[in-house]
PDB file of C-alpha atoms in Angstrom:
ATOM      1  CA  MET A 183      -1.421  28.922 -11.630  1.00 65.00           C
ATOM      2  CA  ASP A 184      -2.741  27.744  -8.238  1.00 92.00           C
ATOM      3  CA  LYS A 185      -0.750  25.610  -5.808  1.00 94.00           C
ATOM      4  CA  TYR A 186      -2.296  22.356  -7.042  1.00 96.00           C
ATOM      5  CA  GLN A 187      -1.381  23.057 -10.656  1.00 95.00           C
ATOM      6  CA  GLU A 188       2.094  24.009  -9.464  1.00 95.00           C
ATOM      7  CA  ALA A 189       2.360  20.675  -7.657  1.00 95.00           C
ATOM      8  CA  PHE A 190       1.308  18.789 -10.787  1.00 96.00           C
ATOM      9  CA  ALA A 191       3.848  20.700 -12.867  1.00 96.00           C
ATOM     10  CA  ALA A 192       6.596  19.906 -10.352  1.00 94.00           C
ATOM     11  CA  CYS A 193       6.109  16.138 -10.831  1.00 95.00           C
ATOM     12  CA  PRO A 194       6.090  15.539 -14.596  1.00 96.00           C
ATOM     13  CA  VAL A 195       5.462  11.933 -15.647  1.00 97.00           C
ATOM     14  CA  GLU A 196       4.729  10.606 -19.132  1.00 96.00           C
ATOM     15  CA  THR A 197       1.148   9.334 -18.897  1.00 97.00           C
ATOM     16  CA  ASN A 198       0.340   8.436 -22.487  1.00 98.00           C
ATOM     17  CA  PRO A 199      -1.258   4.971 -22.071  1.00 97.00           C
ATOM     18  CA  GLU A 200       0.745   3.447 -24.919  1.00 98.00           C
ATOM     19  CA  HIS A 201       4.005   4.732 -23.431  1.00 98.00           C
ATOM     20  CA  VAL A 202       3.090   3.450 -19.970  1.00 98.00           C
ATOM     21  CA  ALA A 203       2.174   0.019 -21.366  1.00 98.00           C
ATOM     22  CA  ALA A 204       5.434  -0.196 -23.310  1.00 98.00           C
ATOM     23  CA  GLU A 205       7.546   0.715 -20.272  1.00 98.00           C
ATOM     24  CA  VAL A 206       5.708  -1.818 -18.109  1.00 98.00           C
ATOM     25  CA  LYS A 207       6.176  -4.512 -20.755  1.00 98.00           C
ATOM     26  CA  LYS A 208       9.943  -3.984 -20.706  1.00 98.00           C
ATOM     27  CA  ILE A 209      10.085  -4.277 -16.916  1.00 98.00           C
ATOM     28  CA  VAL A 210       7.842  -7.360 -16.829  1.00 97.00           C
ATOM     29  CA  GLU A 211      10.109  -9.077 -19.350  1.00 97.00           C
ATOM     30  CA  LYS A 212      13.079  -8.345 -17.092  1.00 97.00           C
ATOM     31  CA  ALA A 213      11.348  -9.356 -13.834  1.00 98.00           C
ATOM     32  CA  PRO A 214      12.317 -13.080 -13.928  1.00 97.00           C
ATOM     33  CA  GLU A 215      15.967 -12.017 -13.690  1.00 97.00           C
ATOM     34  CA  TYR A 216      15.289 -10.890 -10.119  1.00 98.00           C
ATOM     35  CA  ALA A 217      13.852 -14.228  -8.978  1.00 97.00           C
ATOM     36  CA  SER A 218      15.908 -15.636  -6.112  1.00 97.00           C
ATOM     37  CA  PRO A 219      15.312 -17.165  -2.661  1.00 96.00           C
ATOM     38  CA  GLU A 220      16.423 -13.879  -1.092  1.00 97.00           C
ATOM     39  CA  VAL A 221      13.996 -11.775  -3.138  1.00 98.00           C
ATOM     40  CA  TYR A 222      11.062 -14.082  -2.431  1.00 98.00           C
ATOM     41  CA  ALA A 223      11.867 -13.996   1.294  1.00 97.00           C
ATOM     42  CA  TYR A 224      12.082 -10.204   1.106  1.00 98.00           C
ATOM     43  CA  LEU A 225       8.716 -10.009  -0.656  1.00 98.00           C
ATOM     44  CA  PHE A 226       7.173 -12.163   2.061  1.00 98.00           C
ATOM     45  CA  SER A 227       8.542  -9.785   4.708  1.00 98.00           C
ATOM     46  CA  SER A 228       6.967  -6.846   2.839  1.00 98.00           C
ATOM     47  CA  ILE A 229       3.408  -8.187   3.104  1.00 98.00           C
ATOM     48  CA  ASP A 230       0.658  -6.438   5.021  1.00 98.00           C
ATOM     49  CA  LEU A 231      -1.149  -9.681   5.866  1.00 98.00           C
ATOM     50  CA  THR A 232      -4.779  -8.745   5.484  1.00 97.00           C
ATOM     51  CA  THR A 233      -8.191  -9.905   6.622  1.00 97.00           C
ATOM     52  CA  LEU A 234     -11.063  -7.626   5.596  1.00 96.00           C
ATOM     53  CA  SER A 235     -14.109  -9.864   5.641  1.00 95.00           C
ATOM     54  CA  THR A 236     -17.717  -9.298   6.616  1.00 96.00           C
ATOM     55  CA  GLU A 237     -17.276 -12.426   8.743  1.00 97.00           C
ATOM     56  CA  ASP A 238     -14.356 -11.057  10.775  1.00 98.00           C
ATOM     57  CA  SER A 239     -14.879 -11.182  14.539  1.00 98.00           C
ATOM     58  CA  ASP A 240     -12.827 -10.747  17.691  1.00 98.00           C
ATOM     59  CA  ARG A 241     -12.276 -14.512  17.735  1.00 98.00           C
ATOM     60  CA  SER A 242     -11.299 -14.857  14.072  1.00 98.00           C
ATOM     61  CA  VAL A 243      -8.940 -11.850  14.162  1.00 98.00           C
ATOM     62  CA  ALA A 244      -7.333 -13.187  17.337  1.00 98.00           C
ATOM     63  CA  ALA A 245      -6.754 -16.550  15.609  1.00 98.00           C
ATOM     64  CA  PHE A 246      -5.381 -14.738  12.549  1.00 98.00           C
ATOM     65  CA  THR A 247      -2.919 -12.901  14.797  1.00 98.00           C
ATOM     66  CA  GLU A 248      -1.875 -16.114  16.526  1.00 98.00           C
ATOM     67  CA  ARG A 249      -0.846 -17.569  13.158  1.00 97.00           C
ATOM     68  CA  VAL A 250       1.562 -14.651  12.742  1.00 97.00           C
ATOM     69  CA  ASN A 251       2.915 -15.368  16.237  1.00 98.00           C
ATOM     70  CA  ALA A 252       3.345 -19.037  15.335  1.00 97.00           C
ATOM     71  CA  PHE A 253       5.260 -18.208  12.156  1.00 97.00           C
ATOM     72  CA  ASP A 254       8.319 -17.113  14.142  1.00 94.00           C
ATOM     73  CA  ASN A 255       8.515 -20.525  15.815  1.00 94.00           C
ATOM     74  CA  GLU A 256       7.744 -22.663  12.777  1.00 96.00           C
ATOM     75  CA  TYR A 257       9.867 -20.734  10.241  1.00 96.00           C
ATOM     76  CA  PRO A 258      12.640 -19.060  12.270  1.00 96.00           C
ATOM     77  CA  GLN A 259      14.835 -18.849   9.164  1.00 96.00           C
ATOM     78  CA  TYR A 260      12.529 -16.261   7.598  1.00 97.00           C
ATOM     79  CA  LYS A 261      11.582 -12.726   8.555  1.00 97.00           C
ATOM     80  CA  ASN A 262       7.910 -12.327   9.461  1.00 98.00           C
ATOM     81  CA  VAL A 263       5.369 -10.230   7.574  1.00 98.00           C
ATOM     82  CA  ALA A 264       5.563  -6.439   7.836  1.00 98.00           C
ATOM     83  CA  ALA A 265       2.112  -5.878   9.334  1.00 98.00           C
ATOM     84  CA  ILE A 266      -1.275  -7.349  10.110  1.00 98.00           C
ATOM     85  CA  CYS A 267      -3.996  -5.285   8.394  1.00 98.00           C
ATOM     86  CA  VAL A 268      -7.562  -5.353   9.746  1.00 98.00           C
ATOM     87  CA  TYR A 269     -10.647  -3.190  10.042  1.00 98.00           C
ATOM     88  CA  SER A 270     -10.120  -0.315  12.466  1.00 98.00           C
ATOM     89  CA  ASN A 271     -12.346  -1.782  15.183  1.00 98.00           C
ATOM     90  CA  PHE A 272     -10.002  -4.786  15.503  1.00 98.00           C
ATOM     91  CA  ALA A 273      -6.790  -2.831  16.244  1.00 98.00           C
ATOM     92  CA  GLU A 274      -7.074  -3.544  19.958  1.00 98.00           C
ATOM     93  CA  VAL A 275      -7.709  -7.249  19.333  1.00 98.00           C
ATOM     94  CA  VAL A 276      -4.497  -7.519  17.321  1.00 98.00           C
ATOM     95  CA  LYS A 277      -2.572  -5.520  19.916  1.00 98.00           C
ATOM     96  CA  THR A 278      -3.791  -7.826  22.685  1.00 98.00           C
ATOM     97  CA  HIS A 279      -2.744 -11.019  20.899  1.00 98.00           C
ATOM     98  CA  LEU A 280       0.341  -9.984  18.897  1.00 98.00           C
ATOM     99  CA  ASP A 281       3.491 -11.258  20.607  1.00 96.00           C
ATOM    100  CA  VAL A 282       6.179 -11.078  17.925  1.00 96.00           C
ATOM    101  CA  GLN A 283       8.531  -8.188  17.297  1.00 89.00           C
ATOM    102  CA  ASP A 284       8.723  -6.040  14.152  1.00 94.00           C
ATOM    103  CA  VAL A 285       5.158  -6.710  12.950  1.00 98.00           C
ATOM    104  CA  ASP A 286       3.079  -3.550  12.827  1.00 98.00           C
ATOM    105  CA  ILE A 287      -0.650  -3.185  13.384  1.00 98.00           C
ATOM    106  CA  ALA A 288      -2.255  -1.648  10.300  1.00 98.00           C
ATOM    107  CA  VAL A 289      -5.914  -0.733   9.887  1.00 98.00           C
ATOM    108  CA  VAL A 290      -8.213   0.470   7.146  1.00 98.00           C
ATOM    109  CA  ALA A 291     -10.189   3.462   8.363  1.00 98.00           C
ATOM    110  CA  GLY A 292     -11.938   6.664   7.339  1.00 96.00           C
ATOM    111  CA  GLY A 293     -14.960   5.336   5.500  1.00 95.00           C
ATOM    112  CA  PHE A 294     -13.197   2.378   3.880  1.00 96.00           C
ATOM    113  CA  PRO A 295     -13.662   1.313   1.109  1.00 96.00           C
ATOM    114  CA  SER A 296     -15.661   4.164  -0.491  1.00 96.00           C
ATOM    115  CA  SER A 297     -14.560   7.165   1.614  1.00 96.00           C
ATOM    116  CA  GLN A 298     -18.220   8.203   1.573  1.00 97.00           C
ATOM    117  CA  THR A 299     -19.061   9.412   5.050  1.00 97.00           C
ATOM    118  CA  PHE A 300     -18.800  12.571   7.159  1.00 97.00           C
ATOM    119  CA  GLN A 301     -15.287  13.877   7.740  1.00 96.00           C
ATOM    120  CA  ALA A 302     -16.020  13.914  11.472  1.00 97.00           C
ATOM    121  CA  VAL A 303     -16.745  10.185  11.296  1.00 98.00           C
ATOM    122  CA  LYS A 304     -13.455   9.597   9.471  1.00 98.00           C
ATOM    123  CA  VAL A 305     -11.550  11.587  12.076  1.00 98.00           C
ATOM    124  CA  ALA A 306     -13.191   9.659  14.911  1.00 98.00           C
ATOM    125  CA  ASP A 307     -12.464   6.327  13.193  1.00 98.00           C
ATOM    126  CA  VAL A 308      -8.765   7.134  12.754  1.00 98.00           C
ATOM    127  CA  ALA A 309      -8.481   8.480  16.316  1.00 98.00           C
ATOM    128  CA  LEU A 310     -10.120   5.391  17.822  1.00 98.00           C
ATOM    129  CA  ALA A 311      -7.952   3.064  15.742  1.00 97.00           C
ATOM    130  CA  ARG A 312      -4.819   4.868  16.890  1.00 97.00           C
ATOM    131  CA  GLU A 313      -5.995   4.674  20.474  1.00 97.00           C
ATOM    132  CA  GLY A 314      -6.611   0.951  19.981  1.00 97.00           C
ATOM    133  CA  GLY A 315      -2.998   0.387  18.962  1.00 97.00           C
ATOM    134  CA  ALA A 316      -2.747   0.989  15.214  1.00 98.00           C
ATOM    135  CA  ASP A 317       0.771   1.771  14.001  1.00 98.00           C
ATOM    136  CA  GLU A 318      -0.379   2.374  10.427  1.00 98.00           C
ATOM    137  CA  VAL A 319      -3.624   3.729   8.988  1.00 98.00           C
ATOM    138  CA  ASP A 320      -4.811   3.133   5.418  1.00 98.00           C
ATOM    139  CA  ILE A 321      -7.432   5.628   4.236  1.00 98.00           C
ATOM    140  CA  VAL A 322      -9.155   6.088   0.872  1.00 98.00           C
ATOM    141  CA  MET A 323      -8.827   9.292  -1.120  1.00 98.00           C
ATOM    142  CA  ASN A 324     -12.219  10.815  -1.892  1.00 97.00           C
ATOM    143  CA  VAL A 325     -12.397   9.943  -5.589  1.00 97.00           C
ATOM    144  CA  GLY A 326     -15.600  11.929  -6.119  1.00 97.00           C
ATOM    145  CA  GLN A 327     -13.929  15.110  -4.922  1.00 98.00           C
ATOM    146  CA  PHE A 328     -10.927  14.338  -7.107  1.00 98.00           C
ATOM    147  CA  LEU A 329     -13.053  13.903 -10.223  1.00 97.00           C
ATOM    148  CA  ASP A 330     -14.871  17.162  -9.400  1.00 97.00           C
ATOM    149  CA  GLU A 331     -11.437  18.817  -9.078  1.00 97.00           C
ATOM    150  CA  ASP A 332     -12.306  19.874  -5.534  1.00 97.00           C
ATOM    151  CA  TYR A 333      -8.674  19.501  -4.612  1.00 97.00           C
ATOM    152  CA  GLU A 334      -8.730  21.798  -1.598  1.00 97.00           C
ATOM    153  CA  THR A 335     -11.413  19.813   0.260  1.00 97.00           C
ATOM    154  CA  LEU A 336      -9.728  16.542  -0.677  1.00 97.00           C
ATOM    155  CA  CYS A 337      -6.267  17.608   0.466  1.00 98.00           C
ATOM    156  CA  ASP A 338      -7.474  19.298   3.640  1.00 97.00           C
ATOM    157  CA  GLU A 339      -9.129  16.033   4.662  1.00 98.00           C
ATOM    158  CA  ILE A 340      -5.946  14.002   4.124  1.00 98.00           C
ATOM    159  CA  VAL A 341      -3.949  16.537   6.148  1.00 98.00           C
ATOM    160  CA  GLU A 342      -6.530  16.379   8.938  1.00 98.00           C
ATOM    161  CA  LEU A 343      -6.428  12.579   9.025  1.00 98.00           C
ATOM    162  CA  LYS A 344      -2.623  12.594   9.018  1.00 98.00           C
ATOM    163  CA  HIS A 345      -2.731  14.903  12.051  1.00 97.00           C
ATOM    164  CA  THR A 346      -5.313  12.655  13.723  1.00 97.00           C
ATOM    165  CA  ALA A 347      -3.091   9.598  13.156  1.00 97.00           C
ATOM    166  CA  ARG A 348      -0.574  11.130  15.598  1.00 95.00           C
ATOM    167  CA  GLY A 349       2.613   9.697  14.145  1.00 95.00           C
ATOM    168  CA  ALA A 350       1.186   6.502  12.700  1.00 97.00           C
ATOM    169  CA  LYS A 351       2.104   5.869   9.060  1.00 98.00           C
ATOM    170  CA  LEU A 352      -0.656   7.187   6.810  1.00 98.00           C
ATOM    171  CA  LYS A 353      -1.216   5.224   3.606  1.00 98.00           C
ATOM    172  CA  VAL A 354      -3.528   6.930   1.115  1.00 98.00           C
ATOM    173  CA  ILE A 355      -5.412   4.554  -1.184  1.00 98.00           C
ATOM    174  CA  LEU A 356      -5.955   6.111  -4.609  1.00 98.00           C
ATOM    175  CA  GLU A 357      -8.417   3.457  -5.882  1.00 97.00           C
ATOM    176  CA  THR A 358      -6.698   3.448  -9.259  1.00 97.00           C
ATOM    177  CA  GLY A 359      -9.412   1.309 -10.851  1.00 96.00           C
ATOM    178  CA  ALA A 360     -11.849   4.188 -10.329  1.00 97.00           C
ATOM    179  CA  LEU A 361      -9.371   6.811 -11.548  1.00 97.00           C
ATOM    180  CA  ARG A 362      -9.030   4.841 -14.805  1.00 93.00           C
ATOM    181  CA  THR A 363      -6.417   6.945 -16.660  1.00 97.00           C
ATOM    182  CA  PRO A 364      -2.660   7.238 -16.064  1.00 98.00           C
ATOM    183  CA  GLU A 365      -2.978  11.027 -15.906  1.00 98.00           C
ATOM    184  CA  ASN A 366      -5.614  10.832 -13.161  1.00 98.00           C
ATOM    185  CA  ILE A 367      -3.390   8.376 -11.258  1.00 98.00           C
ATOM    186  CA  ARG A 368      -0.437  10.768 -11.538  1.00 98.00           C
ATOM    187  CA  ARG A 369      -2.451  13.725 -10.283  1.00 98.00           C
ATOM    188  CA  ALA A 370      -3.971  11.752  -7.414  1.00 98.00           C
ATOM    189  CA  SER A 371      -0.497  10.538  -6.427  1.00 98.00           C
ATOM    190  CA  VAL A 372       0.799  14.111  -6.360  1.00 98.00           C
ATOM    191  CA  LEU A 373      -2.116  15.398  -4.276  1.00 98.00           C
ATOM    192  CA  ALA A 374      -1.701  12.608  -1.718  1.00 98.00           C
ATOM    193  CA  MET A 375       2.049  13.151  -1.407  1.00 98.00           C
ATOM    194  CA  TYR A 376       1.761  16.926  -1.073  1.00 97.00           C
ATOM    195  CA  SER A 377      -0.835  16.280   1.656  1.00 97.00           C
ATOM    196  CA  ASP A 378       1.826  14.431   3.700  1.00 97.00           C
ATOM    197  CA  ALA A 379       0.928  10.815   2.894  1.00 98.00           C
ATOM    198  CA  ASP A 380       3.647   8.430   4.062  1.00 98.00           C
ATOM    199  CA  PHE A 381       2.601   5.866   1.433  1.00 98.00           C
ATOM    200  CA  ILE A 382       0.446   5.893  -1.643  1.00 98.00           C
ATOM    201  CA  LYS A 383      -1.459   2.669  -2.237  1.00 98.00           C
ATOM    202  CA  THR A 384      -3.119   1.370  -5.382  1.00 98.00           C
ATOM    203  CA  SER A 385      -6.472  -0.051  -4.345  1.00 96.00           C
ATOM    204  CA  THR A 386      -8.931  -1.200  -1.719  1.00 96.00           C
ATOM    205  CA  GLY A 387      -9.483  -4.501  -3.517  1.00 91.00           C
ATOM    206  CA  LYS A 388     -13.172  -4.173  -2.713  1.00 91.00           C
ATOM    207  CA  ILE A 389     -15.121  -2.220  -5.337  1.00 87.00           C
ATOM    208  CA  TYR A 390     -13.103  -1.473  -8.456  1.00 89.00           C
ATOM    209  CA  PRO A 391     -10.382  -3.422 -10.266  1.00 87.00           C
ATOM    210  CA  GLY A 392      -7.389  -3.861  -7.982  1.00 92.00           C
ATOM    211  CA  ALA A 393      -3.709  -3.209  -8.482  1.00 94.00           C
ATOM    212  CA  SER A 394      -2.276  -2.974 -11.988  1.00 97.00           C
ATOM    213  CA  LEU A 395       1.322  -2.801 -13.117  1.00 98.00           C
ATOM    214  CA  GLU A 396       0.538   0.274 -15.192  1.00 98.00           C
ATOM    215  CA  ALA A 397      -0.835   2.116 -12.161  1.00 98.00           C
ATOM    216  CA  ALA A 398       2.188   1.018 -10.137  1.00 98.00           C
ATOM    217  CA  TRP A 399       4.563   2.393 -12.770  1.00 98.00           C
ATOM    218  CA  VAL A 400       2.839   5.785 -12.832  1.00 98.00           C
ATOM    219  CA  MET A 401       2.725   5.956  -9.032  1.00 98.00           C
ATOM    220  CA  CYS A 402       6.404   5.040  -8.673  1.00 98.00           C
ATOM    221  CA  GLN A 403       7.409   7.564 -11.330  1.00 98.00           C
ATOM    222  CA  SER A 404       5.409  10.194  -9.424  1.00 98.00           C
ATOM    223  CA  ILE A 405       7.129   9.220  -6.173  1.00 98.00           C
ATOM    224  CA  ARG A 406      10.520   9.574  -7.863  1.00 98.00           C
ATOM    225  CA  GLN A 407       9.684  13.021  -9.219  1.00 98.00           C
ATOM    226  CA  TYR A 408       8.303  14.131  -5.862  1.00 98.00           C
ATOM    227  CA  TYR A 409      11.458  12.921  -4.094  1.00 98.00           C
ATOM    228  CA  GLN A 410      13.685  14.776  -6.552  1.00 97.00           C
ATOM    229  CA  LYS A 411      11.655  17.941  -5.944  1.00 96.00           C
ATOM    230  CA  THR A 412      11.273  17.747  -2.151  1.00 96.00           C
ATOM    231  CA  GLY A 413      13.827  15.275  -0.795  1.00 97.00           C
ATOM    232  CA  ARG A 414      11.059  13.362   1.030  1.00 98.00           C
ATOM    233  CA  LYS A 415      10.688   9.640   0.387  1.00 98.00           C
ATOM    234  CA  VAL A 416       7.113   8.376   0.081  1.00 98.00           C
ATOM    235  CA  GLY A 417       6.401   4.655   0.153  1.00 98.00           C
ATOM    236  CA  PHE A 418       4.483   2.573  -2.381  1.00 98.00           C
ATOM    237  CA  LYS A 419       1.950  -0.135  -1.550  1.00 98.00           C
ATOM    238  CA  ALA A 420       0.415  -2.467  -4.115  1.00 98.00           C
ATOM    239  CA  ALA A 421      -2.856  -4.071  -3.044  1.00 97.00           C
ATOM    240  CA  GLY A 422      -5.860  -5.718  -4.600  1.00 95.00           C
ATOM    241  CA  GLY A 423      -5.663  -9.084  -6.346  1.00 93.00           C
ATOM    242  CA  ILE A 424      -1.940  -9.877  -6.014  1.00 96.00           C
ATOM    243  CA  ARG A 425      -1.999 -13.612  -5.375  1.00 96.00           C
ATOM    244  CA  THR A 426       1.026 -15.279  -6.981  1.00 97.00           C
ATOM    245  CA  ALA A 427       4.767 -15.105  -6.459  1.00 97.00           C
ATOM    246  CA  GLU A 428       5.166 -14.181 -10.135  1.00 97.00           C
ATOM    247  CA  GLU A 429       2.849 -11.183  -9.762  1.00 97.00           C
ATOM    248  CA  ALA A 430       4.649 -10.041  -6.608  1.00 98.00           C
ATOM    249  CA  LEU A 431       7.979 -10.275  -8.428  1.00 98.00           C
ATOM    250  CA  GLN A 432       6.657  -8.001 -11.185  1.00 98.00           C
ATOM    251  CA  TYR A 433       5.745  -5.293  -8.651  1.00 98.00           C
ATOM    252  CA  TYR A 434       9.173  -5.731  -7.070  1.00 98.00           C
ATOM    253  CA  ALA A 435      10.739  -5.191 -10.501  1.00 98.00           C
ATOM    254  CA  ILE A 436       8.756  -1.982 -11.056  1.00 98.00           C
ATOM    255  CA  VAL A 437       9.889  -0.543  -7.718  1.00 98.00           C
ATOM    256  CA  LYS A 438      13.500  -1.607  -8.309  1.00 98.00           C
ATOM    257  CA  GLU A 439      13.651  -0.280 -11.874  1.00 98.00           C
ATOM    258  CA  VAL A 440      11.860   3.035 -11.229  1.00 98.00           C
ATOM    259  CA  LEU A 441      12.820   3.904  -7.649  1.00 98.00           C
ATOM    260  CA  GLY A 442      15.904   1.788  -7.030  1.00 98.00           C
ATOM    261  CA  ASP A 443      17.186  -0.305  -4.152  1.00 97.00           C
ATOM    262  CA  GLU A 444      16.653   2.549  -1.667  1.00 97.00           C
ATOM    263  CA  TRP A 445      12.923   1.781  -1.782  1.00 98.00           C
ATOM    264  CA  LEU A 446      13.299  -1.971  -1.311  1.00 98.00           C
ATOM    265  CA  ASN A 447      12.599  -2.092   2.411  1.00 97.00           C
ATOM    266  CA  ARG A 448       9.459  -2.408   4.480  1.00 94.00           C
ATOM    267  CA  ASP A 449       9.473   1.300   5.319  1.00 96.00           C
ATOM    268  CA  LEU A 450       8.934   2.191   1.651  1.00 98.00           C
ATOM    269  CA  PHE A 451       7.462  -0.847  -0.109  1.00 98.00           C
ATOM    270  CA  ARG A 452       4.529  -3.016   0.910  1.00 98.00           C
ATOM    271  CA  ILE A 453       2.172  -5.502  -0.674  1.00 98.00           C
ATOM    272  CA  GLY A 454      -1.327  -5.823   0.771  1.00 96.00           C
ATOM    273  CA  ALA A 455      -2.417  -9.435   0.447  1.00 93.00           C
ATOM    274  CA  SER A 456      -3.884 -12.525   2.046  1.00 89.00           C
ATOM    275  CA  SER A 457      -3.344 -15.559  -0.196  1.00 92.00           C
ATOM    276  CA  LEU A 458       0.016 -14.239  -1.456  1.00 97.00           C
ATOM    277  CA  ALA A 459       1.692 -15.166   1.825  1.00 97.00           C
ATOM    278  CA  ASN A 460       1.059 -18.873   1.299  1.00 97.00           C
ATOM    279  CA  ALA A 461       2.069 -18.624  -2.367  1.00 97.00           C
ATOM    280  CA  LEU A 462       5.411 -17.054  -1.514  1.00 97.00           C
ATOM    281  CA  LEU A 463       5.988 -19.422   1.391  1.00 97.00           C
ATOM    282  CA  SER A 464       5.411 -22.348  -0.963  1.00 97.00           C
ATOM    283  CA  VAL A 465       8.074 -21.028  -3.343  1.00 97.00           C
ATOM    284  CA  MET A 466      10.455 -20.324  -0.455  1.00 96.00           C
ATOM    285  CA  THR A 467      10.150 -23.830   1.017  1.00 96.00           C
ATOM    286  CA  GLY A 468       9.801 -25.761  -2.245  1.00 95.00           C
ATOM    287  CA  GLU A 469       6.548 -27.404  -1.203  1.00 96.00           C
ATOM    288  CA  GLU A 470       2.896 -26.395  -1.044  1.00 95.00           C
ATOM    289  CA  VAL A 471       2.220 -24.567   2.186  1.00 92.00           C
ATOM    290  CA  LYS A 472      -1.101 -23.372   3.605  1.00 93.00           C
ATOM    291  CA  PHE A 473       0.103 -21.804   6.814  1.00 95.00           C
ATOM    292  CA  PHE A 474      -2.108 -18.704   6.929  1.00 95.00           C
TER     293      PHE A 474
END
């Protein structure tokens, strides 16, 4: 048995699709019990507020950042978002304009969203983003290498990019819509964690279907098994198509039920979103809000 098979064996998770669906159904039915002003405010503070548009520019990203600055003044009763997430070339723009405390600068880098480019290009992208001020770097696992079972090349690249990030949080996007099966999602989760990922993230939200509750359940179960084996806590990030407060609450319920309250903080749980921020803010204030 090679080291990758040993890693898979060390993190056993039930991945029969019918079992996964049944477990998710039970949690979703329980999720409304967790609805409260405090939980919605917490979910808002867990958002990586994201703009990843072809139309992004220095001016538009600066304006986007200024809205986050303004939030502290207009809604002082609430904690701000966890991070602003942008393309890697805009890290310096965010750093220049971000005035508020406790909001990180996150970037997507390394051949996002397909991971299809030279490793040297990925390394340069991550290094330049870090130099520009990125506190967190979201990269995409090479799904093609995973499906070919070229685990060594895949893992070596993640380790190299983690080293290049020089202390920034590294979030590894599994692109669960491309992986398709719960077993593939489990194995990809394990490979990312054993390659020193600080977070595992569901999706890019760009090419394949985005986040799913079933993928989240498998990923969180894998995180729990990995923690029990190693003692290292890896974070979970749901991203791709999460737009309503109800959907966000369901992901909260999965993390709470599978991983427990220890994971319910911005160091270990994030939601990547754009429109979700306004949806949650509307629930929190009791009126329709279009702040961001």
